[in-house]
GROMACS .gro file of N, CA and C in nm:
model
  210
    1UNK      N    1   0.083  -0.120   0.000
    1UNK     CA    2   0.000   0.000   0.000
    1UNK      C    3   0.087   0.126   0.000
    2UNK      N    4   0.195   0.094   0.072
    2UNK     CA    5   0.280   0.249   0.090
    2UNK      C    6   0.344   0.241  -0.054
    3UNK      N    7   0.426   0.138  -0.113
    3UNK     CA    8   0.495   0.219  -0.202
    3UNK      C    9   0.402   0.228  -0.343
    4UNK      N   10   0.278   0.234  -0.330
    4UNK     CA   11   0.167   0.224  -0.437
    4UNK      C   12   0.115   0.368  -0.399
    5UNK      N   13   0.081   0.431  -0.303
    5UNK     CA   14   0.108   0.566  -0.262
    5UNK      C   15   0.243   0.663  -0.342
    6UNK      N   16   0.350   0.608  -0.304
    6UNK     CA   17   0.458   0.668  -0.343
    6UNK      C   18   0.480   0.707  -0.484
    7UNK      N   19   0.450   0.565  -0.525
    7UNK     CA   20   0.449   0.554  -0.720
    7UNK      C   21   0.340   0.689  -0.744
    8UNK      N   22   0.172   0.644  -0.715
    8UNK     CA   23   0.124   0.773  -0.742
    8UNK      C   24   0.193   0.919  -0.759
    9UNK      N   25   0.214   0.994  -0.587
    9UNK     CA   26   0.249   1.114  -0.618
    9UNK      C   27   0.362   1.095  -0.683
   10UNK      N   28   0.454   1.040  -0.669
   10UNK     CA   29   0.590   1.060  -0.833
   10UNK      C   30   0.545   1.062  -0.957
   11UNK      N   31   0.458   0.990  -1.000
   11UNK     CA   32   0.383   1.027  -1.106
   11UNK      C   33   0.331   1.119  -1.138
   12UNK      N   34   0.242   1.191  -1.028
   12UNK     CA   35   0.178   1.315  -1.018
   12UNK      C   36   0.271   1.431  -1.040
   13UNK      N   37   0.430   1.431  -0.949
   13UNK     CA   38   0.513   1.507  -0.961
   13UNK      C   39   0.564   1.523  -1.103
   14UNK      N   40   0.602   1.449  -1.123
   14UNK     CA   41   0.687   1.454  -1.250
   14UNK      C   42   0.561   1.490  -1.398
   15UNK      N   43   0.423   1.463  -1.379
   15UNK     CA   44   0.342   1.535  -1.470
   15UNK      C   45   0.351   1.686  -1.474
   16UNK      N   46   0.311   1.693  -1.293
   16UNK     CA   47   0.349   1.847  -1.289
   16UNK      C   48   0.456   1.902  -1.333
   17UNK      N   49   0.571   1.897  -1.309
   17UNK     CA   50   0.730   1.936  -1.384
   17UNK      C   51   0.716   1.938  -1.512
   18UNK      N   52   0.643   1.817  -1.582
   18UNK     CA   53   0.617   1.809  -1.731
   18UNK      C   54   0.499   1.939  -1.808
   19UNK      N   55   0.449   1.965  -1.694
   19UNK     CA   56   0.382   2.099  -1.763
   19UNK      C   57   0.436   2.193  -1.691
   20UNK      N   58   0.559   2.246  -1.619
   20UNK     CA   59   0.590   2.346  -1.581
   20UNK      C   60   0.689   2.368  -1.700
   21UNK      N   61   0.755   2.278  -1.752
   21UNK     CA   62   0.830   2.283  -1.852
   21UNK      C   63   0.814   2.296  -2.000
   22UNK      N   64   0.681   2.290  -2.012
   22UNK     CA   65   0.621   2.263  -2.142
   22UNK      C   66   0.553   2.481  -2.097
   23UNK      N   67   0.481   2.471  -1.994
   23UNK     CA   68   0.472   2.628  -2.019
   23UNK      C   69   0.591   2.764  -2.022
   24UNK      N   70   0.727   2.707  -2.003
   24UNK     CA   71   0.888   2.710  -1.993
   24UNK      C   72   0.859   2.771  -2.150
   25UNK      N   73   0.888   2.672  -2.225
   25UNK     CA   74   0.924   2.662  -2.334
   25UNK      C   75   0.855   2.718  -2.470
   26UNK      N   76   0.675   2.754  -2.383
   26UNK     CA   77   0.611   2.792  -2.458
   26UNK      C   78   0.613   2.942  -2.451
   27UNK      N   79   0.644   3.011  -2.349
   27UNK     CA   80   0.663   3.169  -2.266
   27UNK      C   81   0.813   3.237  -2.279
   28UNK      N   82   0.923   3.152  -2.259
   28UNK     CA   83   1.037   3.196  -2.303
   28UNK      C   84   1.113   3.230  -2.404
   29UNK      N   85   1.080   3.197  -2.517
   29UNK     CA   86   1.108   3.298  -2.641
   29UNK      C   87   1.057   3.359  -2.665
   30UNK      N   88   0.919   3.407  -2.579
   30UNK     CA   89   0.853   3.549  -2.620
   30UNK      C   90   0.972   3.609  -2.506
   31UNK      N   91   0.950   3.593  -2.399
   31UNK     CA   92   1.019   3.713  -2.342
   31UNK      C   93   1.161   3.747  -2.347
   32UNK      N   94   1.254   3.601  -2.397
   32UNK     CA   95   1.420   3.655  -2.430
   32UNK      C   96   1.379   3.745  -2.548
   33UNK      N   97   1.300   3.748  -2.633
   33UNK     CA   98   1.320   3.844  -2.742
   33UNK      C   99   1.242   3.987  -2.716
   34UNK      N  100   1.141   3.999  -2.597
   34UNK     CA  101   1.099   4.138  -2.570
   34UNK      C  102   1.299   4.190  -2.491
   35UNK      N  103   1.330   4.120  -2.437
   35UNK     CA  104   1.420   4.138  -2.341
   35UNK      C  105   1.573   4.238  -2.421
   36UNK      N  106   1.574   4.133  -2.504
   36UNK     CA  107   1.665   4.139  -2.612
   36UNK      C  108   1.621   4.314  -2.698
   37UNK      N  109   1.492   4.298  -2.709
   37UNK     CA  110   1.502   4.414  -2.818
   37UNK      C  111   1.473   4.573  -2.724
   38UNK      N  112   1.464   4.519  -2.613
   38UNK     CA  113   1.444   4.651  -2.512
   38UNK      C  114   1.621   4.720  -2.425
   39UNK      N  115   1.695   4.594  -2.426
   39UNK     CA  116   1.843   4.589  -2.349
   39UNK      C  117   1.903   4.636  -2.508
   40UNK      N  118   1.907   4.564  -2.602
   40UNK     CA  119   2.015   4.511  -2.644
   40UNK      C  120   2.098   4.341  -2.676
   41UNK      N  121   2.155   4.325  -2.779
   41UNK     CA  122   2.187   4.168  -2.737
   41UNK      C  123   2.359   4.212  -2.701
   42UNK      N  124   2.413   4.329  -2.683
   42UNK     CA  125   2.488   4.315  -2.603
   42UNK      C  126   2.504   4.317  -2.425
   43UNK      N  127   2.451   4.394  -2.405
   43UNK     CA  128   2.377   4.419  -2.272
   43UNK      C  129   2.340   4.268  -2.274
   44UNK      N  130   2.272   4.208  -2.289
   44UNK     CA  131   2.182   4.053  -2.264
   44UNK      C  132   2.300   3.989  -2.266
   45UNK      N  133   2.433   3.989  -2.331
   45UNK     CA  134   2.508   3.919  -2.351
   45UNK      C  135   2.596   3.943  -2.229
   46UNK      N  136   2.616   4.057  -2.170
   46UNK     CA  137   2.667   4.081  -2.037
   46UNK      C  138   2.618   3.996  -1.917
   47UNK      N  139   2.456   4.022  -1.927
   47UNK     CA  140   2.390   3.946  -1.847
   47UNK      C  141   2.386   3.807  -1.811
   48UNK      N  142   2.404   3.752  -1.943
   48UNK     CA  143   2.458   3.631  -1.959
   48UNK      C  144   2.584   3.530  -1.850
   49UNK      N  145   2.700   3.657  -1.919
   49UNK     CA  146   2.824   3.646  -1.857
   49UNK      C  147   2.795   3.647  -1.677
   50UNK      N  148   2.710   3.722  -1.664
   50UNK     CA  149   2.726   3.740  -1.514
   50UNK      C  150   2.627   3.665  -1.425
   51UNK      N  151   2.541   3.613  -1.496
   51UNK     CA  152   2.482   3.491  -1.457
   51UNK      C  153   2.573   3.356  -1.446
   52UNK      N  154   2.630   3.356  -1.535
   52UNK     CA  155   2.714   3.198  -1.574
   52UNK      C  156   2.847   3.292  -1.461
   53UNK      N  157   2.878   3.376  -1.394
   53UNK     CA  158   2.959   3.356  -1.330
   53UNK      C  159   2.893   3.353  -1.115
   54UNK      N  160   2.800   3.402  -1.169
   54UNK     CA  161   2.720   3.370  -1.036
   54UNK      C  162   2.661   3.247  -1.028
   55UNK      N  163   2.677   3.190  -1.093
   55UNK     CA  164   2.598   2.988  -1.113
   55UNK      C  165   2.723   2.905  -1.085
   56UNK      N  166   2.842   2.963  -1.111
   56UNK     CA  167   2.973   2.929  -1.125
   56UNK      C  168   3.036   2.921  -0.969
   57UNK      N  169   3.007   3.042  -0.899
   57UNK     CA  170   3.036   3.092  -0.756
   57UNK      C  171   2.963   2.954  -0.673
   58UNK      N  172   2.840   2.951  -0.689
   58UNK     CA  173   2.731   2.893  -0.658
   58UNK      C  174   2.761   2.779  -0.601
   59UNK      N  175   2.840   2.671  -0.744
   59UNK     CA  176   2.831   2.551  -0.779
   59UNK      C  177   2.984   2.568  -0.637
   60UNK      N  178   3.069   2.673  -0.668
   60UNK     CA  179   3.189   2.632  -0.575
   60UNK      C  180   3.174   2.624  -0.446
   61UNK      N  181   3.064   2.715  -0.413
   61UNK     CA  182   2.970   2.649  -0.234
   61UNK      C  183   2.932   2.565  -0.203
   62UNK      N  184   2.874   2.528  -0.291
   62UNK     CA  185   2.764   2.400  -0.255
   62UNK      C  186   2.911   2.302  -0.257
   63UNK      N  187   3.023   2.267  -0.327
   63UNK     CA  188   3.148   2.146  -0.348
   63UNK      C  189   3.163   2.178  -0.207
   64UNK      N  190   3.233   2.315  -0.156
   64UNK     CA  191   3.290   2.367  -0.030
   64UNK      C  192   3.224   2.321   0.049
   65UNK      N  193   3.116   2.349   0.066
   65UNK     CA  194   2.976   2.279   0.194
   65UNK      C  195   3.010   2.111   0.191
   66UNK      N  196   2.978   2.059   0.078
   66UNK     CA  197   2.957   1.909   0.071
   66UNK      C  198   3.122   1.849   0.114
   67UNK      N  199   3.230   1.935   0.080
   67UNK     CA  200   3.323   1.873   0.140
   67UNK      C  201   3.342   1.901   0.264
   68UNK      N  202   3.302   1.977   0.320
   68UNK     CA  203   3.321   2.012   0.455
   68UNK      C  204   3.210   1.928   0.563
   69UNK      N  205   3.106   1.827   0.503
   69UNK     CA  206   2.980   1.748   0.569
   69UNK      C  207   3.011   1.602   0.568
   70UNK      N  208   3.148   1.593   0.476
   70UNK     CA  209   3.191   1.492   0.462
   70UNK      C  210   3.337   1.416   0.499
   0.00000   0.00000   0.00000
């Protein structure tokens, strides 16, 4: 009974994710291109850079943390 419970909501979950991702994909090239034509695609391209270096920072905490729990 329990892991027939479990199966359900994982199923349920992962539908949900499957339409959070499907409305992702349907909404996001409208707005990178309002984004784009209001900044700039250089400006956006900055933004870029400084995202991928704050995701970068990020990823080196979370190693730092996990080696330090371990």
């Amino acid at each position: 009974m329990e892991n027939e419970q479990i199966s359900v909501e994982r199923a349920t979950a992962l539908s949900f994710l499957n339409t959070l991702r499907s409305a992702f994909w349907a909404i996001a090239p409208l707005l990178w291109g309002i984004l784009i034509s209001a900044f700039g695609l250089k400006v956006m391209f900055f933004f870029g850079g400084a995202a991928s270096l704050i995701s970068l920072f990020l990823l080196r905490l979370a190693l730092m943390l996990r080696e330090k729990n371990t």
